[in-house]
Every structure is written in structure tokens, then in C-alpha cells.
Amino acid sequence: MPISASTMEVVLPKGGVDDAPANGLLAALPGASRERLVAKTQRVSLSVKDILYDPGGPITSVYFPLTCVISMMTEMKNGATIEIATVGNEGVLGIPAFLGIDVAVALGITQVSGEARRMSVENFKEAAKSDALFNTILRRYTHALLMQIALSGGCNSLHSVQERYARWLLMMHGRTNVDVFAFTQEFLSTMLGVSRARVNIVTGSLEKAGLIKHGRNQITVLDWKGLEASSCDCYRIIKEEFARVLL
């Protein structure tokens, strides 16, 4: 299977459209419309830490996650990075192109490995222009994504590391429906924008409370309801807003 040199993504056999409903935006389209759209995509496999966009770099393709989760991250002048939004099977990575901007505003990096549908930015913009329903769906998704980005700013500033840690795991679960994640402490510290030592302390606290189990480069969630109780309200607000606008 050929591998893209820029992102190390693996291009899978083309296949049909059976996997398209795994993505919320694609599933919202009528069958015929969805088939036309998916026919212009490639199914790709993404690994953890694959870089899809560089800040200020060109957007040449957009991604509709099926089983992977992609993080949008920003870098500060001191070199620190922090996540500002996640894109999973509810949406699409590459919204600036829909708004007429073909330059990435944030680092796009895979945080949970899996598959996605990749489409050239030219085909994406043409589909958004020619398909009125797809255009409407994208506008509503854009609203929800901007709300998530805006909320993340306040969350990162005002809420505790433990609340944000719990919210982050809950958002991963909502997009993957799995209980075990292959995350290193270093990776989590990058996502949350805090030191590895802080992540270690919070991991130990959540493990002591019986909410998670930490192994070598792996976190297993044991109590999702308990984890939600430990999270800030941002998780619920983001979840409800996406459900509201994408019905």
C-alpha cells in the first residue's frame, strides 16, 4: 500500500461507500448525494502523531474521520503547545477551506489512530458549492466547531488540569467508543498544555479514585460516569451543541 511522504498516512483500497455513514457529516447526506461525494475521496489510515497540517501551511486535502481522532493545536511563542479543538467522526478537518481560506490556522495531528476519508480541497469546495444540503451541514458544523474552540480557551484558563483531563478522555470516548487508549504521559501533557509531572499527578489521582487504570503507555477507563462527574461542564456543553446543530 502506498504511503504519503508528507503525512505517512496509508492509502487503503478504494472500496465502496459502506464506511461513509461512520462519519456524521457524510451520514447526514441522502444516499445518492453521499455516493457522489465519497466517490471523490480516498480511504486512508492515520497513525498517532501523523501531521496533516502545519500552521500557516497550505490545505490541500480535507479529512472526514471514520475511526480516528485529529487534534487542532496551537503553539505559543515559548514553544509550548495546547489543543484548541478535536475533530472526530462527527465532522471534518479543513473547515478554513470551506470559508475560502486554503491556509491552516493550527497544527493538525492525529491523536487516535484509525481511518478517514480524504478529499482534495478542490473537490471539497466544489461539493460545498454545488450541493445545497452539504453546504448547510457544513455551516452548522462550522458553528459548532467555532463554539468548541471558543470554549476551549476559557476551559484551558479556568478549569483544573483534572477537569480538563477527564473532559479530554470523555471526548475521545465519544468519538471512538473504546475504553483503552494508547497514550503516553508526554503526549497527554502536550495535548493539555501542562508539564508531564502535572499529568502524572492527575493520572495517579484518577487511578486512586478507581476511574482509570494506567499501564505502560496505556490508559484504561474503568468508570465513565465517575469520570464525567470529575469533568468540567465544557464536555456536556460541547456534546449537546454538536448534537443540536447536526441533527
PDB file of C-alpha atoms in Angstrom:
ATOM      1  CA  MET A   1       0.000   0.000   0.000  1.00  0.00           C
ATOM      2  CA  PRO A   2       1.462   3.380  -0.951  1.00  0.00           C
ATOM      3  CA  ILE A   3       2.404   5.776   1.855  1.00  0.00           C
ATOM      4  CA  SER A   4       2.204   9.560   1.641  1.00  0.00           C
ATOM      5  CA  ALA A   5       5.649  11.032   2.308  1.00  0.00           C
ATOM      6  CA  SER A   6       4.235  14.173   3.905  1.00  0.00           C
ATOM      7  CA  THR A   7       1.957  12.606   6.495  1.00  0.00           C
ATOM      8  CA  MET A   8       2.886   8.908   6.496  1.00  0.00           C
ATOM      9  CA  GLU A   9      -0.782   8.101   6.017  1.00  0.00           C
ATOM     10  CA  VAL A  10      -1.507   4.737   4.435  1.00  0.00           C
ATOM     11  CA  VAL A  11      -3.834   4.795   1.431  1.00  0.00           C
ATOM     12  CA  LEU A  12      -6.198   1.838   1.654  1.00  0.00           C
ATOM     13  CA  PRO A  13      -8.003   0.068  -1.197  1.00  0.00           C
ATOM     14  CA  LYS A  14     -10.700   2.371  -2.540  1.00  0.00           C
ATOM     15  CA  GLY A  15     -13.655   0.186  -1.588  1.00  0.00           C
ATOM     16  CA  GLY A  16     -17.248   1.375  -1.650  1.00  0.00           C
ATOM     17  CA  VAL A  17     -19.270   3.811   0.440  1.00  0.00           C
ATOM     18  CA  ASP A  18     -20.288   1.374   3.165  1.00  0.00           C
ATOM     19  CA  ASP A  19     -17.998   3.090   5.678  1.00  0.00           C
ATOM     20  CA  ALA A  20     -19.249   6.628   4.905  1.00  0.00           C
ATOM     21  CA  PRO A  21     -22.114   6.596   7.467  1.00  0.00           C
ATOM     22  CA  ALA A  22     -19.439   6.194  10.158  1.00  0.00           C
ATOM     23  CA  ASN A  23     -18.855   9.922   9.719  1.00  0.00           C
ATOM     24  CA  GLY A  24     -21.687  12.165  10.949  1.00  0.00           C
ATOM     25  CA  LEU A  25     -21.429  14.765   8.182  1.00  0.00           C
ATOM     26  CA  LEU A  26     -21.423  12.149   5.435  1.00  0.00           C
ATOM     27  CA  ALA A  27     -24.213  10.180   7.114  1.00  0.00           C
ATOM     28  CA  ALA A  28     -26.424  13.289   7.086  1.00  0.00           C
ATOM     29  CA  LEU A  29     -26.447  13.326   3.288  1.00  0.00           C
ATOM     30  CA  PRO A  30     -29.015  11.393   1.215  1.00  0.00           C
ATOM     31  CA  GLY A  31     -27.663   8.191  -0.341  1.00  0.00           C
ATOM     32  CA  ALA A  32     -27.124   9.454  -3.885  1.00  0.00           C
ATOM     33  CA  SER A  33     -25.531  12.694  -2.719  1.00  0.00           C
ATOM     34  CA  ARG A  34     -23.276  10.826  -0.308  1.00  0.00           C
ATOM     35  CA  GLU A  35     -22.180   8.390  -3.019  1.00  0.00           C
ATOM     36  CA  ARG A  36     -21.191  11.239  -5.342  1.00  0.00           C
ATOM     37  CA  LEU A  37     -19.189  12.866  -2.573  1.00  0.00           C
ATOM     38  CA  VAL A  38     -17.481   9.705  -1.336  1.00  0.00           C
ATOM     39  CA  ALA A  39     -16.553   8.718  -4.900  1.00  0.00           C
ATOM     40  CA  LYS A  40     -14.175  11.690  -4.847  1.00  0.00           C
ATOM     41  CA  THR A  41     -12.432  10.568  -1.640  1.00  0.00           C
ATOM     42  CA  GLN A  42      -9.727   8.101  -0.695  1.00  0.00           C
ATOM     43  CA  ARG A  43      -9.887   5.938   2.405  1.00  0.00           C
ATOM     44  CA  VAL A  44      -6.686   6.428   4.413  1.00  0.00           C
ATOM     45  CA  SER A  45      -5.255   5.000   7.610  1.00  0.00           C
ATOM     46  CA  LEU A  46      -3.703   7.501  10.025  1.00  0.00           C
ATOM     47  CA  SER A  47      -1.264   6.735  12.816  1.00  0.00           C
ATOM     48  CA  VAL A  48      -0.775   8.608  16.086  1.00  0.00           C
ATOM     49  CA  LYS A  49       1.265  11.808  15.589  1.00  0.00           C
ATOM     50  CA  ASP A  50       0.747  11.925  11.803  1.00  0.00           C
ATOM     51  CA  ILE A  51       0.900  15.627  10.923  1.00  0.00           C
ATOM     52  CA  LEU A  52      -1.819  16.560   8.433  1.00  0.00           C
ATOM     53  CA  TYR A  53      -1.481  20.354   8.521  1.00  0.00           C
ATOM     54  CA  ASP A  54       1.270  22.740   9.569  1.00  0.00           C
ATOM     55  CA  PRO A  55       0.221  26.158  10.935  1.00  0.00           C
ATOM     56  CA  GLY A  56       0.344  28.639   8.066  1.00  0.00           C
ATOM     57  CA  GLY A  57       0.832  25.812   5.579  1.00  0.00           C
ATOM     58  CA  PRO A  58      -1.441  25.010   2.627  1.00  0.00           C
ATOM     59  CA  ILE A  59      -4.622  22.981   2.965  1.00  0.00           C
ATOM     60  CA  THR A  60      -4.513  20.614   0.014  1.00  0.00           C
ATOM     61  CA  SER A  61      -6.890  17.969   1.397  1.00  0.00           C
ATOM     62  CA  VAL A  62      -9.675  17.711   3.947  1.00  0.00           C
ATOM     63  CA  TYR A  63     -10.336  14.690   6.173  1.00  0.00           C
ATOM     64  CA  PHE A  64     -13.601  13.071   7.261  1.00  0.00           C
ATOM     65  CA  PRO A  65     -12.603  10.871  10.239  1.00  0.00           C
ATOM     66  CA  LEU A  66     -14.235   7.451  10.466  1.00  0.00           C
ATOM     67  CA  THR A  67     -12.433   5.857  13.412  1.00  0.00           C
ATOM     68  CA  CYS A  68      -9.501   8.219  14.020  1.00  0.00           C
ATOM     69  CA  VAL A  69      -9.431  11.430  16.072  1.00  0.00           C
ATOM     70  CA  ILE A  70      -7.476  14.508  14.978  1.00  0.00           C
ATOM     71  CA  SER A  71      -6.309  17.339  17.183  1.00  0.00           C
ATOM     72  CA  MET A  72      -6.069  21.006  16.251  1.00  0.00           C
ATOM     73  CA  MET A  73      -3.207  22.541  18.217  1.00  0.00           C
ATOM     74  CA  THR A  74      -1.667  25.971  18.551  1.00  0.00           C
ATOM     75  CA  GLU A  75       1.901  26.829  19.508  1.00  0.00           C
ATOM     76  CA  MET A  76       2.894  29.692  21.769  1.00  0.00           C
ATOM     77  CA  LYS A  77       5.995  31.871  21.310  1.00  0.00           C
ATOM     78  CA  ASN A  78       7.749  29.980  24.105  1.00  0.00           C
ATOM     79  CA  GLY A  79       7.321  26.723  22.189  1.00  0.00           C
ATOM     80  CA  ALA A  80       4.515  25.349  24.364  1.00  0.00           C
ATOM     81  CA  THR A  81       1.617  23.752  22.532  1.00  0.00           C
ATOM     82  CA  ILE A  82      -2.007  23.225  23.538  1.00  0.00           C
ATOM     83  CA  GLU A  83      -5.055  21.662  21.934  1.00  0.00           C
ATOM     84  CA  ILE A  84      -7.813  24.045  20.844  1.00  0.00           C
ATOM     85  CA  ALA A  85     -10.236  21.521  19.299  1.00  0.00           C
ATOM     86  CA  THR A  86     -10.651  17.888  18.342  1.00  0.00           C
ATOM     87  CA  VAL A  87     -12.189  16.519  15.170  1.00  0.00           C
ATOM     88  CA  GLY A  88     -13.577  13.009  15.148  1.00  0.00           C
ATOM     89  CA  ASN A  89     -16.276  11.044  13.383  1.00  0.00           C
ATOM     90  CA  GLU A  90     -18.739  13.900  13.883  1.00  0.00           C
ATOM     91  CA  GLY A  91     -17.034  16.213  11.431  1.00  0.00           C
ATOM     92  CA  VAL A  92     -14.293  17.235   9.039  1.00  0.00           C
ATOM     93  CA  LEU A  93     -10.789  18.648   9.319  1.00  0.00           C
ATOM     94  CA  GLY A  94     -10.217  21.540   6.922  1.00  0.00           C
ATOM     95  CA  ILE A  95     -13.061  23.976   7.624  1.00  0.00           C
ATOM     96  CA  PRO A  96     -10.934  27.042   6.685  1.00  0.00           C
ATOM     97  CA  ALA A  97     -11.164  25.824   3.070  1.00  0.00           C
ATOM     98  CA  PHE A  98     -14.964  25.928   3.300  1.00  0.00           C
ATOM     99  CA  LEU A  99     -14.621  29.557   4.387  1.00  0.00           C
ATOM    100  CA  GLY A 100     -12.406  30.341   1.384  1.00  0.00           C
ATOM    101  CA  ILE A 101      -9.085  30.139   3.246  1.00  0.00           C
ATOM    102  CA  ASP A 102      -6.664  27.487   1.977  1.00  0.00           C
ATOM    103  CA  VAL A 103      -4.143  28.049   4.777  1.00  0.00           C
ATOM    104  CA  ALA A 104      -4.174  26.054   8.027  1.00  0.00           C
ATOM    105  CA  VAL A 105      -4.651  28.088  11.207  1.00  0.00           C
ATOM    106  CA  ALA A 106      -3.473  25.312  13.530  1.00  0.00           C
ATOM    107  CA  LEU A 107      -1.380  22.176  13.630  1.00  0.00           C
ATOM    108  CA  GLY A 108      -3.476  19.183  12.573  1.00  0.00           C
ATOM    109  CA  ILE A 109      -2.164  15.996  14.182  1.00  0.00           C
ATOM    110  CA  THR A 110      -3.655  12.535  14.670  1.00  0.00           C
ATOM    111  CA  GLN A 111      -4.143  11.726  18.334  1.00  0.00           C
ATOM    112  CA  VAL A 112      -6.065   8.435  17.972  1.00  0.00           C
ATOM    113  CA  SER A 113      -5.083   6.192  15.073  1.00  0.00           C
ATOM    114  CA  GLY A 114      -7.723   4.948  12.659  1.00  0.00           C
ATOM    115  CA  GLU A 115      -9.259   5.557   9.264  1.00  0.00           C
ATOM    116  CA  ALA A 116     -10.603   8.611   7.470  1.00  0.00           C
ATOM    117  CA  ARG A 117     -11.924   9.686   4.095  1.00  0.00           C
ATOM    118  CA  ARG A 118      -9.569  12.171   2.416  1.00  0.00           C
ATOM    119  CA  MET A 119     -10.751  14.585  -0.286  1.00  0.00           C
ATOM    120  CA  SER A 120      -8.840  17.152  -2.320  1.00  0.00           C
ATOM    121  CA  VAL A 121      -9.610  20.724  -1.321  1.00  0.00           C
ATOM    122  CA  GLU A 122     -10.751  21.485  -4.893  1.00  0.00           C
ATOM    123  CA  ASN A 123     -13.366  18.713  -4.836  1.00  0.00           C
ATOM    124  CA  PHE A 124     -14.416  19.704  -1.318  1.00  0.00           C
ATOM    125  CA  LYS A 125     -15.065  23.312  -2.273  1.00  0.00           C
ATOM    126  CA  GLU A 126     -16.892  22.288  -5.442  1.00  0.00           C
ATOM    127  CA  ALA A 127     -19.139  19.908  -3.483  1.00  0.00           C
ATOM    128  CA  ALA A 128     -19.892  22.605  -0.903  1.00  0.00           C
ATOM    129  CA  LYS A 129     -20.809  24.969  -3.721  1.00  0.00           C
ATOM    130  CA  SER A 130     -22.945  22.604  -5.805  1.00  0.00           C
ATOM    131  CA  ASP A 131     -24.755  20.660  -3.049  1.00  0.00           C
ATOM    132  CA  ALA A 132     -27.058  22.951  -1.038  1.00  0.00           C
ATOM    133  CA  LEU A 133     -27.658  20.416   1.756  1.00  0.00           C
ATOM    134  CA  PHE A 134     -23.956  19.689   2.155  1.00  0.00           C
ATOM    135  CA  ASN A 135     -23.340  23.439   2.338  1.00  0.00           C
ATOM    136  CA  THR A 136     -25.947  23.809   5.084  1.00  0.00           C
ATOM    137  CA  ILE A 137     -24.496  20.903   7.058  1.00  0.00           C
ATOM    138  CA  LEU A 138     -21.014  22.400   6.802  1.00  0.00           C
ATOM    139  CA  ARG A 139     -22.241  25.803   8.007  1.00  0.00           C
ATOM    140  CA  ARG A 140     -23.870  24.233  11.047  1.00  0.00           C
ATOM    141  CA  TYR A 141     -20.771  22.171  11.758  1.00  0.00           C
ATOM    142  CA  THR A 142     -18.593  25.284  11.449  1.00  0.00           C
ATOM    143  CA  HIS A 143     -20.726  26.960  14.118  1.00  0.00           C
ATOM    144  CA  ALA A 144     -20.259  24.015  16.498  1.00  0.00           C
ATOM    145  CA  LEU A 145     -16.515  23.815  15.839  1.00  0.00           C
ATOM    146  CA  LEU A 146     -16.039  27.538  16.496  1.00  0.00           C
ATOM    147  CA  MET A 147     -18.023  27.152  19.706  1.00  0.00           C
ATOM    148  CA  GLN A 148     -15.695  24.314  20.757  1.00  0.00           C
ATOM    149  CA  ILE A 149     -12.610  26.437  20.016  1.00  0.00           C
ATOM    150  CA  ALA A 150     -14.009  29.415  21.939  1.00  0.00           C
ATOM    151  CA  LEU A 151     -14.965  27.246  24.910  1.00  0.00           C
ATOM    152  CA  SER A 152     -11.537  25.587  24.936  1.00  0.00           C
ATOM    153  CA  GLY A 153      -9.896  28.962  25.533  1.00  0.00           C
ATOM    154  CA  GLY A 154     -11.861  29.520  28.729  1.00  0.00           C
ATOM    155  CA  CYS A 155     -11.546  25.888  29.786  1.00  0.00           C
ATOM    156  CA  ASN A 156      -7.754  25.888  29.413  1.00  0.00           C
ATOM    157  CA  SER A 157      -7.520  29.063  31.509  1.00  0.00           C
ATOM    158  CA  LEU A 158     -10.106  28.498  34.228  1.00  0.00           C
ATOM    159  CA  HIS A 159     -10.560  24.792  34.850  1.00  0.00           C
ATOM    160  CA  SER A 160      -8.275  22.448  36.742  1.00  0.00           C
ATOM    161  CA  VAL A 161      -5.970  20.006  34.989  1.00  0.00           C
ATOM    162  CA  GLN A 162      -8.016  17.120  36.391  1.00  0.00           C
ATOM    163  CA  GLU A 163     -11.263  18.526  34.981  1.00  0.00           C
ATOM    164  CA  ARG A 164      -9.662  19.071  31.586  1.00  0.00           C
ATOM    165  CA  TYR A 165      -8.001  15.633  31.656  1.00  0.00           C
ATOM    166  CA  ALA A 166     -11.379  13.995  32.342  1.00  0.00           C
ATOM    167  CA  ARG A 167     -13.076  16.089  29.624  1.00  0.00           C
ATOM    168  CA  TRP A 168     -10.412  15.117  27.119  1.00  0.00           C
ATOM    169  CA  LEU A 169     -10.827  11.390  27.784  1.00  0.00           C
ATOM    170  CA  LEU A 170     -14.611  11.718  27.558  1.00  0.00           C
ATOM    171  CA  MET A 171     -14.356  13.433  24.191  1.00  0.00           C
ATOM    172  CA  MET A 172     -12.056  10.663  22.941  1.00  0.00           C
ATOM    173  CA  HIS A 173     -14.551   8.039  24.104  1.00  0.00           C
ATOM    174  CA  GLY A 174     -17.442   9.828  22.401  1.00  0.00           C
ATOM    175  CA  ARG A 175     -15.597   9.683  19.087  1.00  0.00           C
ATOM    176  CA  THR A 176     -14.157   6.152  19.333  1.00  0.00           C
ATOM    177  CA  ASN A 177     -16.413   4.250  21.755  1.00  0.00           C
ATOM    178  CA  VAL A 178     -13.408   2.424  23.199  1.00  0.00           C
ATOM    179  CA  ASP A 179     -12.218   2.137  26.807  1.00  0.00           C
ATOM    180  CA  VAL A 180      -8.481   1.671  26.237  1.00  0.00           C
ATOM    181  CA  PHE A 181      -6.227   4.392  24.810  1.00  0.00           C
ATOM    182  CA  ALA A 182      -2.566   4.134  23.796  1.00  0.00           C
ATOM    183  CA  PHE A 183      -1.433   7.484  25.220  1.00  0.00           C
ATOM    184  CA  THR A 184       1.902   8.308  26.771  1.00  0.00           C
ATOM    185  CA  GLN A 185       2.131  10.794  29.636  1.00  0.00           C
ATOM    186  CA  GLU A 186       4.254  13.010  27.387  1.00  0.00           C
ATOM    187  CA  PHE A 187       1.561  13.021  24.702  1.00  0.00           C
ATOM    188  CA  LEU A 188      -1.128  13.918  27.234  1.00  0.00           C
ATOM    189  CA  SER A 189       0.988  16.758  28.596  1.00  0.00           C
ATOM    190  CA  THR A 190       1.261  18.169  25.064  1.00  0.00           C
ATOM    191  CA  MET A 191      -2.473  17.911  24.471  1.00  0.00           C
ATOM    192  CA  LEU A 192      -3.308  19.594  27.773  1.00  0.00           C
ATOM    193  CA  GLY A 193      -0.515  22.149  27.660  1.00  0.00           C
ATOM    194  CA  VAL A 194       0.870  21.250  31.098  1.00  0.00           C
ATOM    195  CA  SER A 195       4.001  19.588  32.414  1.00  0.00           C
ATOM    196  CA  ARG A 196       4.416  15.844  32.400  1.00  0.00           C
ATOM    197  CA  ALA A 197       4.714  15.984  36.205  1.00  0.00           C
ATOM    198  CA  ARG A 198       1.224  17.526  36.436  1.00  0.00           C
ATOM    199  CA  VAL A 199      -0.168  14.819  34.177  1.00  0.00           C
ATOM    200  CA  ASN A 200       1.449  12.146  36.358  1.00  0.00           C
ATOM    201  CA  ILE A 201      -0.177  13.606  39.480  1.00  0.00           C
ATOM    202  CA  VAL A 202      -3.642  13.756  37.901  1.00  0.00           C
ATOM    203  CA  THR A 203      -3.295  10.264  36.450  1.00  0.00           C
ATOM    204  CA  GLY A 204      -2.453   8.950  39.910  1.00  0.00           C
ATOM    205  CA  SER A 205      -5.388  10.794  41.464  1.00  0.00           C
ATOM    206  CA  LEU A 206      -7.893   9.433  38.939  1.00  0.00           C
ATOM    207  CA  GLU A 207      -6.442   5.951  39.280  1.00  0.00           C
ATOM    208  CA  LYS A 208      -6.684   6.100  43.076  1.00  0.00           C
ATOM    209  CA  ALA A 209     -10.356   7.098  42.720  1.00  0.00           C
ATOM    210  CA  GLY A 210     -10.962   3.964  40.628  1.00  0.00           C
ATOM    211  CA  LEU A 211     -11.843   5.887  37.474  1.00  0.00           C
ATOM    212  CA  ILE A 212      -8.927   4.816  35.286  1.00  0.00           C
ATOM    213  CA  LYS A 213      -6.098   2.287  35.197  1.00  0.00           C
ATOM    214  CA  HIS A 214      -2.709   3.393  33.978  1.00  0.00           C
ATOM    215  CA  GLY A 215      -0.312   0.946  32.346  1.00  0.00           C
ATOM    216  CA  ARG A 216       2.758   1.324  30.165  1.00  0.00           C
ATOM    217  CA  ASN A 217       1.795   3.895  27.514  1.00  0.00           C
ATOM    218  CA  GLN A 218      -1.856   2.979  28.015  1.00  0.00           C
ATOM    219  CA  ILE A 219      -4.882   4.309  29.882  1.00  0.00           C
ATOM    220  CA  THR A 220      -7.972   2.189  30.536  1.00  0.00           C
ATOM    221  CA  VAL A 221     -11.140   3.953  31.677  1.00  0.00           C
ATOM    222  CA  LEU A 222     -12.985   1.911  34.320  1.00  0.00           C
ATOM    223  CA  ASP A 223     -15.824   4.271  35.261  1.00  0.00           C
ATOM    224  CA  TRP A 224     -17.151   6.621  32.575  1.00  0.00           C
ATOM    225  CA  LYS A 225     -19.935   8.056  34.762  1.00  0.00           C
ATOM    226  CA  GLY A 226     -17.448   8.778  37.517  1.00  0.00           C
ATOM    227  CA  LEU A 227     -15.097  10.386  35.008  1.00  0.00           C
ATOM    228  CA  GLU A 228     -17.923  12.601  33.728  1.00  0.00           C
ATOM    229  CA  ALA A 229     -18.589  13.720  37.305  1.00  0.00           C
ATOM    230  CA  SER A 230     -14.915  14.710  37.529  1.00  0.00           C
ATOM    231  CA  SER A 231     -15.054  16.690  34.303  1.00  0.00           C
ATOM    232  CA  CYS A 232     -15.933  20.348  33.879  1.00  0.00           C
ATOM    233  CA  ASP A 233     -19.242  21.347  32.252  1.00  0.00           C
ATOM    234  CA  CYS A 234     -17.426  22.003  28.962  1.00  0.00           C
ATOM    235  CA  TYR A 235     -17.773  18.346  27.965  1.00  0.00           C
ATOM    236  CA  ARG A 236     -21.559  18.414  28.312  1.00  0.00           C
ATOM    237  CA  ILE A 237     -21.903  21.800  26.593  1.00  0.00           C
ATOM    238  CA  ILE A 238     -19.805  20.753  23.584  1.00  0.00           C
ATOM    239  CA  LYS A 239     -21.561  17.389  23.295  1.00  0.00           C
ATOM    240  CA  GLU A 240     -25.038  18.933  23.430  1.00  0.00           C
ATOM    241  CA  GLU A 241     -24.192  21.695  20.957  1.00  0.00           C
ATOM    242  CA  PHE A 242     -22.857  19.275  18.341  1.00  0.00           C
ATOM    243  CA  ALA A 243     -25.924  17.082  18.783  1.00  0.00           C
ATOM    244  CA  ARG A 244     -28.219  20.113  18.466  1.00  0.00           C
ATOM    245  CA  VAL A 245     -26.787  21.619  15.301  1.00  0.00           C
ATOM    246  CA  LEU A 246     -26.042  18.374  13.477  1.00  0.00           C
ATOM    247  CA  LEU A 247     -29.425  16.679  13.876  1.00  0.00           C
TER     248      LEU A 247
END
